[in-house]
XYZ file of C-alpha atoms in Angstrom:
654
model
C -13.061 -1.512 20.497
C -12.561 2.118 19.475
C -15.988 3.004 20.881
C -15.187 1.197 24.127
C -11.964 3.201 24.502
C -13.856 6.434 23.786
C -16.553 5.519 26.316
C -13.934 4.839 28.985
C -12.171 8.125 28.200
C -15.360 10.217 28.383
C -16.459 8.547 31.624
C -13.016 8.926 33.184
C -12.760 12.577 32.097
C -16.147 13.383 33.696
C -15.147 11.693 36.967
C -11.686 13.298 36.919
C -13.125 16.835 36.855
C -14.357 16.837 40.518
C -11.187 15.012 41.616
C -9.118 17.915 40.259
C -11.607 20.492 41.568
C -11.192 19.423 45.212
C -7.451 18.636 45.019
C -4.427 20.876 45.712
C -4.230 21.321 41.933
C -7.764 22.767 41.976
C -6.801 25.096 44.797
C -3.853 26.446 42.786
C -6.035 26.831 39.676
C -8.914 28.695 41.392
C -6.904 30.545 44.046
C -8.884 29.099 46.970
C -9.654 25.741 48.496
C -12.983 24.261 47.421
C -14.963 21.808 49.529
C -17.299 19.057 48.255
C -21.050 19.559 48.834
C -23.085 17.922 51.599
C -20.058 17.855 53.889
C -18.417 14.974 52.011
C -14.787 14.243 52.845
C -12.515 15.384 49.976
C -10.246 12.383 50.541
C -13.046 9.789 50.552
C -14.770 11.387 47.555
C -11.499 11.391 45.613
C -10.852 7.763 46.652
C -14.263 6.578 45.383
C -14.109 8.505 42.107
C -10.475 7.576 41.428
C -11.227 3.914 42.160
C -13.846 3.957 39.393
C -11.488 5.754 37.014
C -8.586 3.375 37.729
C -10.418 0.037 37.844
C -13.003 0.733 35.140
C -11.432 3.380 32.899
C -7.891 2.065 33.258
C -8.785 -1.634 33.114
C -7.429 -2.094 29.535
C -4.012 -0.945 30.791
C -4.110 -2.994 34.003
C -5.240 -6.214 32.303
C -2.720 -5.815 29.473
C 0.123 -5.206 31.935
C -0.921 -8.270 33.950
C -0.864 -10.460 30.829
C 2.577 -9.150 29.890
C 3.973 -9.845 33.352
C 2.605 -13.399 33.275
C 4.506 -13.853 30.005
C 7.655 -12.364 31.536
C 7.574 -9.222 29.380
C 7.775 -5.515 30.167
C 5.717 -3.302 27.850
C 4.503 0.298 27.639
C 1.338 -0.850 29.425
C 3.596 -1.871 32.309
C 4.790 1.726 32.629
C 1.313 3.259 32.430
C -0.119 0.765 34.916
C 2.822 1.223 37.297
C 2.325 4.994 37.298
C -1.448 4.714 37.801
C -1.320 2.095 40.567
C 1.588 3.663 42.493
C -0.254 7.014 42.548
C -3.564 5.371 43.460
C -2.285 2.960 46.143
C -0.121 5.594 47.836
C -2.993 8.120 47.860
C -5.389 5.499 49.262
C -2.875 4.667 51.991
C -2.660 8.369 52.919
C -6.468 8.631 52.998
C -6.684 5.709 55.422
C -3.930 6.697 57.844
C -0.469 7.001 56.248
C 1.219 10.367 56.727
C 1.727 12.309 53.509
C -0.094 14.142 50.736
C -2.388 12.169 48.372
C -2.359 12.805 44.643
C -5.479 11.135 43.348
C -5.544 13.800 40.643
C -2.342 12.312 39.230
C -3.792 8.776 39.061
C -7.063 9.999 37.516
C -5.481 12.395 35.000
C -2.868 9.806 34.061
C -5.655 7.319 33.295
C -7.764 9.850 31.366
C -4.894 11.224 29.282
C -3.613 7.710 28.515
C -7.098 6.709 27.366
C -7.228 9.810 25.148
C -3.886 9.010 23.530
C -4.758 5.375 22.907
C -8.207 6.270 21.578
C -6.650 8.639 19.031
C -4.117 5.982 18.038
C -6.794 3.316 17.591
C -9.077 5.718 15.741
C -6.379 6.539 13.193
C -5.696 2.833 12.624
C -9.332 1.858 12.324
C -10.140 4.865 10.120
C -7.706 3.716 7.437
C -8.720 0.104 7.945
C -12.448 0.875 7.673
C -12.026 2.378 4.210
C -10.466 -0.875 3.040
C -12.929 -3.097 4.923
C -15.763 -1.163 3.285
C -14.592 -2.569 -0.048
C -15.656 -6.054 1.056
C -19.191 -4.802 1.623
C -19.388 -3.626 -1.987
C -20.073 -7.149 -3.199
C -23.855 -7.744 -3.206
C -25.332 -10.586 -1.115
C -27.058 -12.121 -4.149
C -26.570 -12.458 -7.906
C -28.751 -13.234 -10.935
C -27.638 -16.577 -12.318
C -28.789 -17.627 -15.789
C -29.851 -21.274 -16.152
C -31.572 -22.621 -19.269
C -32.231 -19.059 -20.409
C -33.987 -18.132 -17.158
C -32.670 -15.765 -14.477
C -32.710 -16.877 -10.834
C -31.566 -14.899 -7.790
C -29.113 -16.933 -5.700
C -26.783 -16.190 -2.738
C -23.349 -14.921 -3.727
C -21.773 -18.007 -2.104
C -23.631 -20.233 -4.585
C -21.876 -18.713 -7.607
C -19.266 -20.973 -9.196
C -16.643 -20.389 -11.869
C -18.146 -20.553 -15.409
C -21.648 -19.618 -14.198
C -23.396 -17.094 -16.475
C -24.683 -14.048 -14.583
C -27.002 -11.219 -15.622
C -26.369 -7.570 -14.723
C -28.937 -4.770 -15.023
C -28.504 -0.971 -14.919
C -27.431 0.178 -11.451
C -26.428 -3.325 -10.288
C -23.233 -4.074 -8.404
C -21.273 -6.694 -10.344
C -21.068 -9.708 -7.971
C -17.844 -11.480 -9.044
C -15.044 -11.226 -11.610
C -15.765 -12.387 -15.136
C -15.808 -11.796 -18.899
C -18.708 -10.187 -20.778
C -20.324 -12.578 -23.265
C -23.429 -10.619 -24.283
C -24.555 -6.974 -24.221
C -22.679 -3.759 -23.472
C -22.588 -1.012 -20.860
C -20.429 1.440 -18.935
C -19.057 0.401 -15.541
C -17.905 2.619 -12.661
C -14.572 1.118 -11.517
C -13.574 4.022 -9.255
C -13.606 1.808 -6.151
C -10.881 -0.266 -7.780
C -8.786 2.257 -9.690
C -9.693 5.640 -8.235
C -10.571 6.706 -11.795
C -13.995 8.444 -11.853
C -14.682 8.007 -15.598
C -16.923 4.965 -16.357
C -15.322 2.284 -18.551
C -17.020 0.870 -21.660
C -17.667 -2.878 -21.546
C -18.637 -5.207 -24.361
C -18.198 -8.874 -25.341
C -14.731 -10.074 -24.311
C -14.187 -7.281 -21.770
C -13.299 -8.178 -18.197
C -15.502 -7.011 -15.318
C -14.585 -6.919 -11.634
C -16.753 -7.783 -8.655
C -17.770 -4.802 -6.533
C -17.844 -2.328 -9.437
C -21.161 -0.691 -10.388
C -22.921 -1.023 -13.732
C -24.022 2.394 -14.972
C -26.329 1.856 -17.933
C -27.173 -0.964 -20.264
C -27.536 -4.639 -19.429
C -25.163 -7.502 -20.103
C -24.361 -11.075 -19.232
C -20.961 -12.348 -18.227
C -19.257 -15.612 -17.380
C -17.750 -15.855 -13.884
C -13.986 -16.451 -13.885
C -13.130 -15.807 -10.224
C -15.301 -16.118 -7.131
C -14.929 -15.867 -3.351
C -11.415 -15.227 -2.073
C -10.009 -15.316 -5.623
C -11.766 -12.131 -6.792
C -9.734 -8.973 -7.285
C -11.698 -7.275 -4.499
C -10.957 -9.982 -1.933
C -7.297 -10.091 -2.924
C -6.969 -6.309 -2.621
C -8.371 -6.370 0.907
C -6.127 -9.303 1.880
C -3.055 -7.543 0.514
C -3.814 -4.264 2.294
C -4.451 -6.091 5.571
C -1.107 -7.843 5.213
C 0.687 -4.586 4.397
C -0.847 -2.695 7.321
C 0.000 -5.444 9.815
C 3.524 -6.103 8.527
C 6.608 -4.609 10.122
C 9.196 -2.510 8.341
C 12.887 -2.876 9.293
C 12.715 0.527 11.037
C 9.794 -0.674 13.151
C 11.656 -3.767 14.342
C 14.483 -1.485 15.488
C 11.988 0.821 17.225
C 10.334 -2.148 18.956
C 13.705 -3.274 20.285
C 14.505 0.259 21.482
C 11.067 0.439 23.103
C 11.707 -2.712 25.146
C 14.940 -1.270 26.500
C 13.242 2.071 27.152
C 10.696 0.356 29.407
C 13.541 -0.986 31.527
C 15.255 2.422 31.499
C 12.015 4.124 32.556
C 11.404 1.756 35.474
C 15.039 2.119 36.539
C 14.768 5.920 36.234
C 11.690 5.856 38.467
C 13.424 3.790 41.150
C 16.588 5.921 41.043
C 14.520 9.134 41.167
C 12.601 7.907 44.217
C 15.742 6.787 46.070
C 17.718 9.962 45.291
C 14.928 12.343 46.386
C 14.177 10.225 49.440
C 17.811 10.231 50.586
C 19.037 13.649 49.467
C 15.818 15.665 49.306
C 14.065 17.299 52.219
C 10.567 17.136 50.751
C 9.600 13.668 51.998
C 8.136 10.464 50.594
C 5.221 12.126 48.783
C 7.539 14.376 46.758
C 9.932 11.515 45.933
C 7.079 9.278 44.876
C 5.517 12.008 42.735
C 8.804 12.574 40.886
C 9.303 8.826 40.414
C 5.807 8.337 38.988
C 6.280 11.304 36.640
C 9.587 9.865 35.385
C 8.038 6.440 34.768
C 4.955 7.781 33.009
C 6.632 10.346 30.788
C 9.103 7.764 29.499
C 6.346 5.502 28.164
C 7.547 4.572 24.635
C 4.100 4.963 23.101
C 5.288 7.540 20.566
C 8.323 5.417 19.683
C 6.148 2.341 19.190
C 3.658 4.239 17.010
C 6.199 6.153 14.916
C 6.474 3.523 12.171
C 3.179 1.568 12.130
C 0.982 4.678 12.162
C 2.726 6.152 9.113
C 2.613 2.794 7.303
C -1.059 2.191 8.132
C -2.095 5.633 6.898
C 0.129 5.484 3.809
C -0.969 2.000 2.733
C -4.639 2.842 3.330
C -4.516 6.029 1.273
C -2.632 4.292 -1.522
C -5.154 1.435 -1.638
C -8.084 3.814 -1.987
C -6.377 5.241 -5.103
C -5.658 1.838 -6.652
C -2.002 1.572 -5.560
C -1.349 -1.586 -3.523
C 1.822 -2.177 -1.489
C 2.409 -5.853 -0.645
C 4.008 -5.161 2.746
C 5.899 -2.602 4.814
C 9.284 -3.880 3.623
C 8.307 -3.085 0.015
C 7.140 0.374 1.088
C 10.499 1.087 2.710
C 12.439 -0.349 -0.260
C 10.428 1.798 -2.696
C 11.571 4.906 -0.842
C 15.192 4.039 -1.764
C 14.652 3.429 -5.509
C 17.015 5.418 -7.760
C 16.410 3.630 -11.083
C 13.128 2.753 -12.793
C 13.116 0.239 -15.651
C 10.027 0.227 -17.889
C 8.922 -2.557 -20.169
C 7.460 -1.017 -23.334
C 4.439 -2.955 -24.570
C 1.412 -2.593 -22.304
C 3.333 -0.390 -19.885
C 4.439 2.774 -21.674
C 2.207 1.863 -24.604
C -1.478 0.966 -24.480
C -0.862 -2.722 -25.110
C -3.297 -2.784 -28.035
C -1.031 -2.841 -31.121
C -2.564 -2.686 -34.586
C -1.308 -3.260 -38.111
C -0.453 0.028 -39.835
C 1.350 -1.080 -43.014
C 1.771 -4.161 -45.185
C 4.792 -3.900 -47.505
C 5.022 -6.750 -50.048
C 8.132 -7.891 -51.871
C 8.095 -7.715 -55.649
C 5.367 -9.843 -57.177
C 3.601 -10.613 -53.891
C 0.060 -9.551 -52.950
C -0.637 -7.797 -49.620
C -3.526 -10.148 -48.921
C -1.289 -13.190 -49.384
C 1.213 -11.856 -46.827
C -1.487 -11.032 -44.294
C -3.330 -14.344 -44.817
C -0.233 -16.479 -44.226
C 0.946 -14.357 -41.287
C -2.473 -14.537 -39.604
C -2.578 -18.311 -40.065
C 0.869 -18.689 -38.487
C -0.032 -16.326 -35.615
C -3.483 -17.792 -34.943
C -2.338 -19.889 -31.973
C -0.038 -17.240 -30.473
C -1.084 -15.111 -27.494
C 1.506 -12.406 -28.147
C -0.018 -8.893 -28.604
C 1.709 -8.488 -32.000
C 0.245 -11.781 -33.204
C -3.188 -10.714 -31.990
C -2.850 -7.508 -34.044
C -1.997 -9.461 -37.209
C -4.938 -11.847 -36.760
C -7.284 -8.890 -36.117
C -6.097 -7.171 -39.323
C -6.839 -10.310 -41.351
C -10.315 -10.550 -39.846
C -10.943 -6.884 -40.614
C -10.213 -7.593 -44.286
C -12.435 -10.703 -44.142
C -9.576 -12.945 -45.309
C -9.967 -16.712 -45.218
C -7.290 -17.961 -42.820
C -6.376 -21.658 -42.828
C -5.399 -23.180 -39.460
C -1.742 -24.237 -39.217
C -0.916 -27.934 -39.148
C 2.164 -27.179 -37.051
C 2.929 -24.225 -34.759
C 5.966 -23.238 -32.708
C 6.542 -20.016 -30.765
C 10.155 -18.833 -30.670
C 10.424 -16.574 -27.574
C 11.871 -13.175 -28.384
C 11.888 -13.815 -32.137
C 8.423 -14.737 -33.465
C 6.638 -17.867 -34.685
C 7.119 -20.579 -37.267
C 4.267 -22.686 -38.575
C 3.203 -24.979 -41.378
C 0.301 -23.513 -43.341
C -1.093 -25.386 -46.345
C 2.122 -27.377 -46.579
C 4.311 -24.234 -46.596
C 6.812 -23.355 -43.847
C 5.909 -19.849 -42.709
C 8.034 -17.563 -40.523
C 6.646 -14.391 -38.883
C 8.953 -12.382 -36.660
C 12.105 -10.318 -36.446
C 15.315 -10.383 -38.447
C 16.949 -12.861 -36.058
C 14.179 -15.409 -36.682
C 14.928 -15.347 -40.390
C 18.700 -15.552 -39.891
C 18.497 -18.575 -37.590
C 16.438 -20.306 -40.302
C 18.894 -19.394 -43.072
C 16.625 -16.843 -44.760
C 18.105 -13.590 -46.130
C 15.922 -10.748 -44.724
C 15.995 -8.146 -47.505
C 13.714 -5.064 -47.548
C 16.175 -3.415 -45.128
C 15.470 0.170 -46.211
C 11.733 -0.326 -45.728
C 12.257 -1.984 -42.339
C 14.479 0.852 -41.111
C 11.890 3.410 -42.178
C 9.220 1.623 -40.153
C 11.432 1.405 -37.065
C 12.269 5.101 -37.320
C 8.542 5.743 -36.972
C 8.411 3.712 -33.722
C 6.770 0.798 -35.546
C 7.672 -2.862 -35.144
C 8.639 -4.477 -38.445
C 7.572 -8.131 -38.733
C 9.165 -10.151 -41.536
C 6.950 -12.706 -43.260
C 8.693 -15.530 -45.108
C 7.473 -18.751 -46.703
C 9.612 -21.699 -47.832
C 12.832 -19.699 -47.434
C 11.674 -16.586 -49.311
C 10.792 -13.195 -47.805
C 7.275 -12.226 -48.858
C 7.193 -8.813 -47.206
C 6.861 -6.781 -44.030
C 3.971 -6.126 -41.673
C 4.267 -2.970 -39.545
C 2.625 -2.996 -36.125
C 2.380 0.085 -33.901
C 1.205 0.523 -30.341
C 0.117 3.989 -29.190
C 2.169 5.534 -26.394
C 0.032 6.204 -23.325
C -0.842 9.928 -22.968
C 0.568 10.079 -19.421
C 3.839 8.255 -20.190
C 5.840 11.417 -20.936
C 4.631 13.123 -17.759
C 5.484 10.024 -15.721
C 9.068 9.959 -17.034
C 9.419 13.690 -16.373
C 8.103 13.258 -12.818
C 10.630 10.474 -12.181
C 13.442 12.729 -13.413
C 12.226 15.419 -10.995
C 12.716 12.860 -8.213
C 16.320 12.316 -9.323
C 15.509 8.853 -10.666
C 17.202 7.398 -13.756
C 14.764 5.886 -16.280
C 15.538 2.964 -18.611
C 13.552 1.196 -21.330
C 13.850 -2.607 -21.467
C 12.226 -4.255 -24.482
C 12.441 -7.074 -26.963
C 11.795 -4.605 -29.803
C 14.483 -3.559 -32.270
C 16.930 -0.906 -31.152
C 15.678 1.614 -33.722
C 12.062 1.312 -32.533
C 13.063 1.385 -28.861
C 15.294 4.437 -29.313
C 12.516 6.313 -31.117
C 10.157 5.689 -28.180
C 12.895 6.624 -25.693
C 13.592 9.921 -27.490
C 9.885 10.733 -27.588
C 9.499 10.207 -23.833
C 12.892 11.518 -22.687
C 14.074 8.153 -21.346
C 17.749 8.069 -20.314
C 18.880 4.687 -21.632
C 17.655 1.744 -23.703
C 18.162 -2.009 -23.487
C 16.690 -3.318 -26.761
C 16.296 -6.752 -28.388
C 16.316 -8.385 -24.958
C 14.824 -11.878 -24.867
C 12.096 -12.467 -22.237
C 14.339 -14.826 -20.291
C 17.153 -12.248 -20.200
C 15.145 -9.360 -18.712
C 15.764 -10.542 -15.144
C 19.503 -10.760 -15.860
C 19.488 -7.135 -17.087
C 17.791 -6.043 -13.857
C 20.301 -7.985 -11.739
C 23.166 -6.427 -13.722
C 21.912 -2.952 -12.786
C 21.644 -3.934 -9.128
C 25.192 -5.312 -9.178
C 26.246 -1.785 -10.197
C 24.763 -0.508 -6.924
C 21.463 0.704 -8.378
C 18.212 0.236 -6.445
C 15.873 -0.802 -9.233
C 12.113 -0.695 -9.655
C 10.975 -2.823 -12.598
C 7.630 -1.803 -14.144
C 5.711 -4.209 -16.387
C 2.277 -5.573 -17.193
C 3.222 -9.152 -16.385
C 3.519 -10.508 -19.933
C 7.035 -12.051 -19.919
C 7.894 -9.681 -17.034
C 7.351 -11.845 -13.947
C 11.016 -12.982 -13.511
C 12.257 -9.392 -13.926
C 9.640 -8.100 -11.459
C 10.807 -10.679 -8.920
C 14.504 -9.872 -9.503
C 14.135 -6.107 -8.952
C 14.471 -4.300 -5.629
C 10.805 -3.432 -6.157
C 8.596 -5.029 -8.804
C 5.675 -2.881 -10.007
C 2.821 -4.519 -11.954
C 0.807 -1.966 -13.928
C -2.875 -2.246 -14.798
C -3.339 -5.118 -12.300
C -1.101 -7.139 -14.647
C -1.473 -10.902 -14.840
C -1.964 -13.289 -11.931
C 1.726 -14.211 -12.103
C 2.746 -10.535 -12.027
C 0.528 -9.885 -9.017
C 2.162 -12.778 -7.163
C 5.714 -11.562 -7.899
C 5.306 -7.760 -7.767
C 5.736 -5.734 -4.590
C 3.488 -2.904 -5.820
C 0.342 -3.449 -7.887
C -1.120 -0.504 -9.824
C -4.786 -1.141 -10.572
C -4.889 1.557 -13.286
C -3.246 1.333 -16.715
C -1.434 4.582 -15.970
C 2.355 5.114 -15.799
C 1.673 8.288 -13.754
C 0.985 6.025 -10.775
C 4.635 4.882 -10.772
C 6.138 8.222 -9.610
C 3.076 8.750 -7.383
C 3.738 5.432 -5.602
C 7.443 6.210 -5.177
C 6.707 9.732 -3.880
C 4.252 8.303 -1.347
C 6.839 5.745 -0.234
C 9.374 8.545 0.254
C 6.832 10.637 2.191
C 5.987 7.687 4.456
C 9.702 7.018 5.006
C 10.207 10.698 5.854
C 7.289 10.620 8.307
C 8.769 7.546 9.985
C 12.130 9.290 10.404
C 10.433 12.450 11.701
C 8.362 10.462 14.193
C 11.343 8.442 15.421
C 13.437 11.610 15.765
C 10.824 13.490 17.786
C 10.078 10.429 19.923
C 13.778 10.125 20.764
C 14.186 13.864 21.473
C 11.049 13.812 23.630
C 12.433 11.046 25.843
C 15.892 12.619 26.108
C 14.362 15.858 27.409
C 11.316 14.566 29.264
C 12.820 11.908 31.549
C 15.369 14.207 33.284
C 12.738 16.975 33.503
C 10.207 14.659 35.149
C 12.861 13.281 37.498
C 13.326 16.813 38.875
C 16.801 17.828 37.674
C 15.610 21.459 37.404
C 13.955 21.523 40.814
C 17.065 22.412 42.897
C 18.007 25.381 40.669
C 14.681 26.591 39.209
C 12.065 24.948 41.394
C 10.503 23.220 38.358
C 8.989 19.774 38.919
C 6.629 18.021 36.542
C 3.601 16.580 38.318
C 2.545 13.025 37.326
C -0.675 14.367 35.791
C 1.249 16.751 33.535
C 3.681 13.949 32.709
C 0.682 11.924 31.520
C -0.455 14.877 29.426
C 3.014 15.205 27.880
C 3.089 11.476 27.116
C -0.343 11.653 25.478
C 0.653 14.781 23.552
C 3.667 12.971 22.086
C 1.394 10.121 20.974
C -1.093 12.535 19.420
C 1.734 14.393 17.651
C 2.995 11.189 16.022
C -0.531 10.217 14.938
C -1.394 13.642 13.528
C 1.939 13.803 11.691
C 1.118 10.504 9.962
C -2.372 11.729 9.046
C -0.771 14.674 7.218
C 0.410 12.286 4.485
C -0.962 13.472 1.122
C -3.502 11.509 -0.874
C -2.116 9.622 -3.879
C -4.296 11.629 -6.276
C -2.420 14.802 -5.368
C 0.908 13.109 -6.174
C 0.060 11.985 -9.712
C 1.764 13.833 -12.546
C -0.607 15.770 -14.837
C-alpha cells in the first residue's frame, strides 16, 4: 500500500511537471510563455495529462470520498476530492468552450502534493509497524523435536506443549519453554533490548525468537503459537498502535466539524468574490478551492495517532510494552510511583545469610525443620530456605500437613511436630513468645528478613534471608525524583528492613508489613488523596495492586496474571525502565499537544488567507496549488515532529 502510494506520487509528479511548464504559473516562473512541442494545444495537453493525474493518481482520494458519501459522512478525503474535482471539471469546461481561465496546474499539484503528504504519513506508520512485525518472522519455520531419544525436524505448527526440543549453536529458539538438559548463552536482545547474552541452564526459561549463541541444550515447550511471549508482544503493540487516546477522540470530533467548516468556507468564499469581486468566476472558484483544500484536517487527524504509533513502536523495540493509548496518556500524568520490594527493587533471588539458634539448639536442626515446612511453598523466601538446606546436604522429611499463611509465613506438621516459619505476627497468632528480639533487630537493620522458626510452641531460632538490591535501583529512584515524582516502597517485610532499603535508595516513604491482599487498598488510598499512582511489581502477590493503580507496571515480564492486569510491561528486570517509560509517555504527550496546537494555529491562519482576505489590501491570494502544498507541509510537519521522539535507550538512567 505504501509502495502503491509512492508509485502514484512519482507518476503524478512527472506528469504534473509539463502541466506547470505550459500553464500561466510556468509563464510567471520562466518570464515567458512556453508552447508545447509539435504544435500541440496547451489546453488539450493539460486536459489529457491532468485527467491521468486525477483519475489514476488521485483515485485513492476519489474512491474514499465516494465511500464516505455513500455512508453519509464527510471526511478529509471529501475536502481533497472536492478541491481536485472542482479545479479539474471547471478547467475542462473552459477547455471545451466555457469562458474563463483554466487551472489544471491546481488540480494536478493538489493531487501530487496530497499524495506526497499521505505517502509520508503511511510510511511513518508502516516503518514503526514493520519493526514490530519483523519480530514475528524471528520464529523459525521448523524445530527439532526429540522423540524416543531421536531428533526429528517438524513444522513449527506441529509443536505442542510439553514436547522436548533440541537447540544447537546458532539456532533460533522456536517456542517458549524451560531448559531440562545442557547449558548455553542466549541473545535475548530482540525481547529486552539488552545486548549481553544471558546464561541458560537446567530450570532456566527460554523464549521463542531468541538466538542461541553457543552450547547445545534441550528444553520442554511450555507455550506455543499465539501464547508465546513473542506473539503476545506483537498482539499488544498492534492493539496499542491502533487504539485511540482521549485526545485523539477529541481531535477526531474537531476534524469532523472542520470538514463542514471548510466546505462552508469554500461556498461563502465563492459567493462573496462572485458578488462583490470584479475578477470573475475563475478567480472566485480559485479562492474557494484554495480555502477548501487548505482547511483539510489531515494534520489535526494525524497529530495524536502518529505520535502514539512512533512512541509505542520505539518503546516495544526496547522491551517496554504499552497496552494501549489510554495507558500511554495516563502514564504521562503519573506523580507517584509505588515499588514492591522483592523481585522489583531487589533481584528476587533471596538467599540464607545467617542461622541464629536459641540456646541448646543446633543450626542444622533449625534449617532442617524450616526447609521441611517450606518445601511446598512457592514464596521466594521459602525457596531460599530449601536451597540452603540442600546446599548443606541435610535430610529433609516431607511435611504431613502444610498451610501457607499469606503475609505471615507457613505452618506445617513435620515428624509429628508443629512447625512455624515466618514473621513475629505468625508466632503471636499461635500463642508463641518470639524472643531473640535483639538478634532479630540487628538482622533487620542490615536489610535482612528475619524468619522465626518454632516447633511445638518453642522458638528454635532465626533464619536471616537477604535479597541483593538491583544495581540500577538507586539510579531509577533518582531519575524519578528528577521528574518530580514521589517514590514509595510497599512491602510485606518488617518496617526496620523496609526502612533500611528505603534509606539506601533514597525512597521518600515506606508502607511496611502490608499483607498481599491489602496492597491494592494502599494504592487506592493514595489515589483518594489525589495522587496519580503507578504501581511497579513483578506480579507475585501484586496483580490486584497493579490493577488498582492509575498505571500498573509489571517488571521483568512478570507473571501471566501481572501481564494481564498491568498497563505497561517491562521485559527487562531493570527498574531503570520505569522512569524511561514515564519519560517517553510524557514526551509523546508533549508531541501530541504540540501537534494539536500547530494544527489549530495552521487552520486559524490558513483558511482566511486562502479565502483572500489580504487580496483587497495587499493583493495576496493563495493559489489552489500552493494551498495543497501548505496542507501537505502541515502533514509532513506533524509526522516529522513525531519521528523526533527519542529512543527508549537514551532515556534510561545510568
